[in-house]
XYZ file of C-alpha atoms in Angstrom:
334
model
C -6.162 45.821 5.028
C -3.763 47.391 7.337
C -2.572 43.824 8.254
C -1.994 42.984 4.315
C -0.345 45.480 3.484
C 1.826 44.717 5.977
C 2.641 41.365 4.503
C 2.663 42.424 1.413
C 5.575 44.960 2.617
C 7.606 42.274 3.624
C 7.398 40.158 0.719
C 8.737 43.439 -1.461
C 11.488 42.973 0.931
C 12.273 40.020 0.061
C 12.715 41.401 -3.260
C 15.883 43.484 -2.267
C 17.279 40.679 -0.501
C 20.154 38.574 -2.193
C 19.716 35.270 -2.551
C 22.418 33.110 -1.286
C 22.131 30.067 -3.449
C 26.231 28.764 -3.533
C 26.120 28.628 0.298
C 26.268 25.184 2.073
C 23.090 23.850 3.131
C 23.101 21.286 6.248
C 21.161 18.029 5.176
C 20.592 15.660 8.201
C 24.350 14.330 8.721
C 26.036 16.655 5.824
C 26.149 19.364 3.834
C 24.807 19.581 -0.025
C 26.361 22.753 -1.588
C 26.721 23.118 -5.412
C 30.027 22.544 -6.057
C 30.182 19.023 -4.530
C 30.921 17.205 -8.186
C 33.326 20.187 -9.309
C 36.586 17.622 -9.417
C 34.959 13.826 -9.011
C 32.365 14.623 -11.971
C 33.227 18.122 -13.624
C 30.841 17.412 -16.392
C 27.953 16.078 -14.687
C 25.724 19.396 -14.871
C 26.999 19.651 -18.673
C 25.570 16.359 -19.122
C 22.331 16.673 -17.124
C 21.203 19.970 -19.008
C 21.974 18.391 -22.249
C 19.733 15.819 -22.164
C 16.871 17.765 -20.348
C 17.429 20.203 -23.264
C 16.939 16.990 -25.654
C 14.177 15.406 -24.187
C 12.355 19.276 -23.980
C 12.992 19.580 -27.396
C 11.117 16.259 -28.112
C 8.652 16.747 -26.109
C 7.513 20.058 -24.163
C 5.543 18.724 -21.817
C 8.860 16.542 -20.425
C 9.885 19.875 -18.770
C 7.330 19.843 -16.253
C 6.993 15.756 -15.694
C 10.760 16.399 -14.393
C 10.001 19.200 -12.339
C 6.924 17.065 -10.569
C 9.241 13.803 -10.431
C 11.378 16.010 -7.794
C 8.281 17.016 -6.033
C 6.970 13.763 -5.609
C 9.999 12.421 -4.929
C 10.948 15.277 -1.991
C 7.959 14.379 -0.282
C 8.249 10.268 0.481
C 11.251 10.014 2.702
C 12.848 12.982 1.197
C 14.980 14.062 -1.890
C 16.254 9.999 -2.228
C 15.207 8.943 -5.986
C 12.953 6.663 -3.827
C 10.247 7.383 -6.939
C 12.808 5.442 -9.482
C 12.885 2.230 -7.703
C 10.747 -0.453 -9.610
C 9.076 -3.111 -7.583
C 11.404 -5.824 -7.345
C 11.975 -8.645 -3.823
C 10.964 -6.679 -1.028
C 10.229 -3.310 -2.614
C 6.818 -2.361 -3.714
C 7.502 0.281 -6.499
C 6.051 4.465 -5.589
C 5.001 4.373 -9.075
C 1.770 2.028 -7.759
C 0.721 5.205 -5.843
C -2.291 6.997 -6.619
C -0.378 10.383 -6.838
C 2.283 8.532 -9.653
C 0.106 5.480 -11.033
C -0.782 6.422 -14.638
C 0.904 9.850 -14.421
C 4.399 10.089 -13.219
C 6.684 10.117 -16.411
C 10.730 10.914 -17.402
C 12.175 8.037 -15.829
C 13.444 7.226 -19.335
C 15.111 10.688 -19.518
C 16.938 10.236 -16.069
C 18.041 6.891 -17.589
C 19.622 8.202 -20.078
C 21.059 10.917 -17.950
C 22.219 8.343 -15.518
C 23.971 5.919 -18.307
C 26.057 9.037 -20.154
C 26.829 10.135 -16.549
C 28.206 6.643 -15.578
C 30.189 6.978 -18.378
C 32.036 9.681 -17.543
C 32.658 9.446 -14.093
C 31.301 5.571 -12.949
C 29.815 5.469 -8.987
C 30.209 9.214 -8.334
C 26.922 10.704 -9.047
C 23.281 10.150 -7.377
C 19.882 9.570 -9.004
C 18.742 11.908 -6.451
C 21.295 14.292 -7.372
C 20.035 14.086 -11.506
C 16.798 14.742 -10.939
C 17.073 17.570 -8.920
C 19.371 19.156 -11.307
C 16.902 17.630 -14.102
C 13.577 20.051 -12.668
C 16.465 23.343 -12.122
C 17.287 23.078 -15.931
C 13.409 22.062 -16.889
C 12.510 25.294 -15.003
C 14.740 27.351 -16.682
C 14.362 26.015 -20.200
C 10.507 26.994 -20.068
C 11.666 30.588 -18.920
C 11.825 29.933 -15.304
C 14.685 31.375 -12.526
C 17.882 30.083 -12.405
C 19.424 28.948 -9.140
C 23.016 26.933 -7.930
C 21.544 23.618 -6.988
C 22.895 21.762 -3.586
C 24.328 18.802 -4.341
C 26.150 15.315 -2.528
C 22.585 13.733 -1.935
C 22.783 9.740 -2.069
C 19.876 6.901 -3.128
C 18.040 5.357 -0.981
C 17.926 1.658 -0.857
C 13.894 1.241 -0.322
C 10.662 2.859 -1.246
C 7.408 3.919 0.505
C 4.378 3.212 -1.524
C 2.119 4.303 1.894
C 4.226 7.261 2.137
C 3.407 8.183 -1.563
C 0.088 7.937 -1.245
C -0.098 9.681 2.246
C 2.441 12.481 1.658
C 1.740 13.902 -1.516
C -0.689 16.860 -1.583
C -3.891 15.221 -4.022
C -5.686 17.713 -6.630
C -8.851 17.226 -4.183
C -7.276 18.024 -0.748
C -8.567 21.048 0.964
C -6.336 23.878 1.885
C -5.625 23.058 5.132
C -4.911 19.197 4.402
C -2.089 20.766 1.844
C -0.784 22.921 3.859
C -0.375 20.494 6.716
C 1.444 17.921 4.325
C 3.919 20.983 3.279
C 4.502 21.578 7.195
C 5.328 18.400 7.941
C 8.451 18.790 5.058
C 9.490 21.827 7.115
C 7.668 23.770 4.356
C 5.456 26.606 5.275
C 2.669 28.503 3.267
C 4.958 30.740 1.545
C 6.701 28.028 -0.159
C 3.364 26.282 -0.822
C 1.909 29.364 -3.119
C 5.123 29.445 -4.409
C 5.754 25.863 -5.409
C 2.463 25.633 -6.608
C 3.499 28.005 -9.451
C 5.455 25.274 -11.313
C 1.562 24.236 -12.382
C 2.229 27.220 -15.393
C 3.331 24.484 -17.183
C 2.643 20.876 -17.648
C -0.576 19.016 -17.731
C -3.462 17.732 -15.742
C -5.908 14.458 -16.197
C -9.790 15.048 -17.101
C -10.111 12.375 -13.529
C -7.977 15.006 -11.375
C -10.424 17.851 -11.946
C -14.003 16.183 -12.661
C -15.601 16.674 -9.676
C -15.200 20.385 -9.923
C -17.444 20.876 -13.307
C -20.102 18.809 -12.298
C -20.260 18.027 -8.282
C -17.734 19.616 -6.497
C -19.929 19.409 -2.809
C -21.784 15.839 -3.446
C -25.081 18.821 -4.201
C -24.685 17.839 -8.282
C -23.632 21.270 -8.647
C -20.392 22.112 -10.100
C -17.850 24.426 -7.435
C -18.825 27.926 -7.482
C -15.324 29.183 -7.390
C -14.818 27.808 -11.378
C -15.391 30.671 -13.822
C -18.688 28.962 -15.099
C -17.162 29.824 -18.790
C -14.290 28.209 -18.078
C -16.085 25.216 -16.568
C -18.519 25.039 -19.888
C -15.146 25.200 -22.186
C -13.731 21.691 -20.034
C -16.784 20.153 -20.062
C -16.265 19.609 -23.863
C -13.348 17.244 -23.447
C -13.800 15.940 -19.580
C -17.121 14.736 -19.365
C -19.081 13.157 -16.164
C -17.763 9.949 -17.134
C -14.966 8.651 -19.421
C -11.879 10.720 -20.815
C -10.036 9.765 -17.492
C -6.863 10.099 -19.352
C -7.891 13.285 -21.228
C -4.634 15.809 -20.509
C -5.944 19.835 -20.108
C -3.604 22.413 -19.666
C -2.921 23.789 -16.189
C -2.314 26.946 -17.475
C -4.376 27.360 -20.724
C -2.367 31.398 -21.339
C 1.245 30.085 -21.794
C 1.146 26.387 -21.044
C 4.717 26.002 -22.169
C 6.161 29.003 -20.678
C 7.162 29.526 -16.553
C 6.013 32.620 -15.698
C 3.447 34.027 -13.171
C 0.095 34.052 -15.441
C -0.738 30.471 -13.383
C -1.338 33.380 -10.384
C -3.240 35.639 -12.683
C -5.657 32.647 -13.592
C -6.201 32.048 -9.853
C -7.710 35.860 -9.618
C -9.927 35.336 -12.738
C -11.078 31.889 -10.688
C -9.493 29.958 -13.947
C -6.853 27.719 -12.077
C -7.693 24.330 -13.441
C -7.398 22.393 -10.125
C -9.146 22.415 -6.877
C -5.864 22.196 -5.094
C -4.690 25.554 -7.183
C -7.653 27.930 -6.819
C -7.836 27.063 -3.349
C -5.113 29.204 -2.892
C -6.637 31.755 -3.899
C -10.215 31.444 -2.308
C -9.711 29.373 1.537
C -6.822 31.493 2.967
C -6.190 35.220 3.805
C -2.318 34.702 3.697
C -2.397 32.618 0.609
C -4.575 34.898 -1.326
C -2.384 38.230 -0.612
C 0.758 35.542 -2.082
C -1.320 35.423 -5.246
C -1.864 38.569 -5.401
C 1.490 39.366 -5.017
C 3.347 36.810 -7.186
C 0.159 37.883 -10.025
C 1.748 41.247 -10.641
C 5.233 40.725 -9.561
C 6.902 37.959 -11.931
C 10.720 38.914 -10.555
C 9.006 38.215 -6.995
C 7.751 35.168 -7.754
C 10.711 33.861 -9.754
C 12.921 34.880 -6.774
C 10.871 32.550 -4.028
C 10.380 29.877 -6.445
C 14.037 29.749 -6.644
C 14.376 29.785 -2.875
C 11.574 26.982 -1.997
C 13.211 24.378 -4.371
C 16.014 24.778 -2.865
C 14.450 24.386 0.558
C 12.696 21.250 -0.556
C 15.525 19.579 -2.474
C 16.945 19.641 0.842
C 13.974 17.935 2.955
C 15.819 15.097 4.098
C 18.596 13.741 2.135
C 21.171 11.142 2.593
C 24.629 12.411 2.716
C 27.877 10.889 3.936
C 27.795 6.721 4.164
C 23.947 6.892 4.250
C 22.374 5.590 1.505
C 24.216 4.494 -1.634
C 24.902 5.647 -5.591
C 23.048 3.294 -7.834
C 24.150 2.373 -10.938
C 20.829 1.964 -12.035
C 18.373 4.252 -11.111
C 15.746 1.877 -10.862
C 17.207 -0.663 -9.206
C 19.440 -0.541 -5.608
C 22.933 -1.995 -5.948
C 23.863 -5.788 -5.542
C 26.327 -6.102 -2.952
């Protein structure tokens, strides 16, 4: 207890701490900070929020499809808008992955994003640069934090479909697999409980949860760390076979709203994934970040802020590295 409290105590610290989120941030070879468009592209963050805010409005669920296209993006040869490439000569598309095949969605709204941006200022600003303002604004439109985004990333010119599939954490994973694939990003297990808080909005497949109503340990039995009412109520629409494609909530409270109940489900054993309650039930340092983020929103918001920041920086190509694509799903003709 004594040794949990004492963690706790420093998270409240953290609390007190300003963040400093207009700083420059070194990224492999240069430095992102947020006022890298401020005189080649003044409008560009007046043009990405606009058509986030458009393509929210339309659809609800688009806020959190952008905030998970960053993610999955971050984590295959970092933030690089490797995800947008489509397969095409000697690239095999990410979009084939498992983790994206049949799930990952908005590459219409960064499209669009990409085509008014061109526009107004033609060759100036990155894919990878849209979409990580595109999951800021989606964040904040639900009722998320706010935070100065980095900026001066660059495209990459190639894909990873092996990296795709290896990198990015899977609804199944154990804790320790997860964990492990955030270390090797330079994240640690703060930034995992954290991250994993963006799943208080968007949407999950019946196929991503199944084995957990009906046999979670290959015994037939469903897992034990599902409220069993809970696991009765899914059943209805996610049965043992079919409904792949059936979309749940991933957090049934406010599914459209960022805020910390995602953490309260976790202590009432209601997070809808394996890969969420996990964090709750596997680790002693995890669990006391649950605890913590459940009945401190500001705390929460405040770290959230803090790890995207961290991860939109795993990685990224900055000064003659890389390239600014024209199209975001295509790399350059030269």
């Amino acid at each position: 207890m004594a040794h949990s409290m004492g963690f706790i105590t420093v998270l409240s610290l953290l609390a007190i701490v300003p963040l400093c989120l207009s700083g420059k941030i070194y990224g492999g070879g240069g430095y992102l900070y947020p006022q890298f468009y401020d005189h080649s592209c003044p409008k560009a963050q007046e043009i990405v929020k606009h058509f986030v805010a458009k393509a929210v409005a339309e659809d609800p669920r688009m806020a959190a499809s952008l905030l998970r296209l960053h993610f999955h993006d971050c984590f295959v040869k970092g933030c690089d808008a490797s995800i947008l490439l489509d397969s095409s000569g000697t690239i095999i598309s990410e979009k084939r992955s498992n983790p994206n095949r049949d799930s990952a969605r908005g590459f219409e709204v960064i499209d669009e994003i990409k085509a008014a941006i061109e526009k107004e200022c033609p060759h100036t600003v990155s894919c990878a640069d849209i979409m990580a303002l595109a999951a800021r604004d989606s964040t904040v439109l639900t009722g998320g934090p706010n935070w100065d985004v980095p900026l001066g990333r660059r495209d990459s010119r190639d894909a990873s479909l092996s990296g795709s599939n290896n990198n990015i954490p899977a609804p199944n994973n154990t804790f320790q697999t997860i964990l492990t694939k955030f270390k090797l990003q330079g994240l640690d297990i703060v930034d995992l409980v954290a991250l994993s808080g963006s799943h208080t909005i968007g949407n999950a497949r019946c196929t991503s949860f199944r084995q957990r109503l009906y046999n979670q340990a290959g015994n037939g039995k469903p897992d034990y760390t599902l409220d069993q009412s809970y696991a009765a109520h899914l059943r209805t629409h996610c049965p043992k076979s079919g409904g792949d494609q059936n979309l749940f909530f991933l957090d049934f409270v406010s599914p459209v709203k960022f805020d910390n109940s995602y953490f309260k489900n976790l202590l009432a054993y209601k997070g809808l994934l394996s890969s969420d309650e996990v964090l709750f039930t596997k680790n002693a340092e995890s669990r006391e970040l649950v605890k913590t983020y459940a009945y401190n929103q500001e705390l929460f918001f405040q770290q959230f802020a803090k790890s995207m920041i961290k991860m939109g920086n795993i990685s990224p190509l900055t000064g003659y590295k890389g390239e600014i694509r024209k199209y975001c799903r295509k790399v350059n003709a030269y």
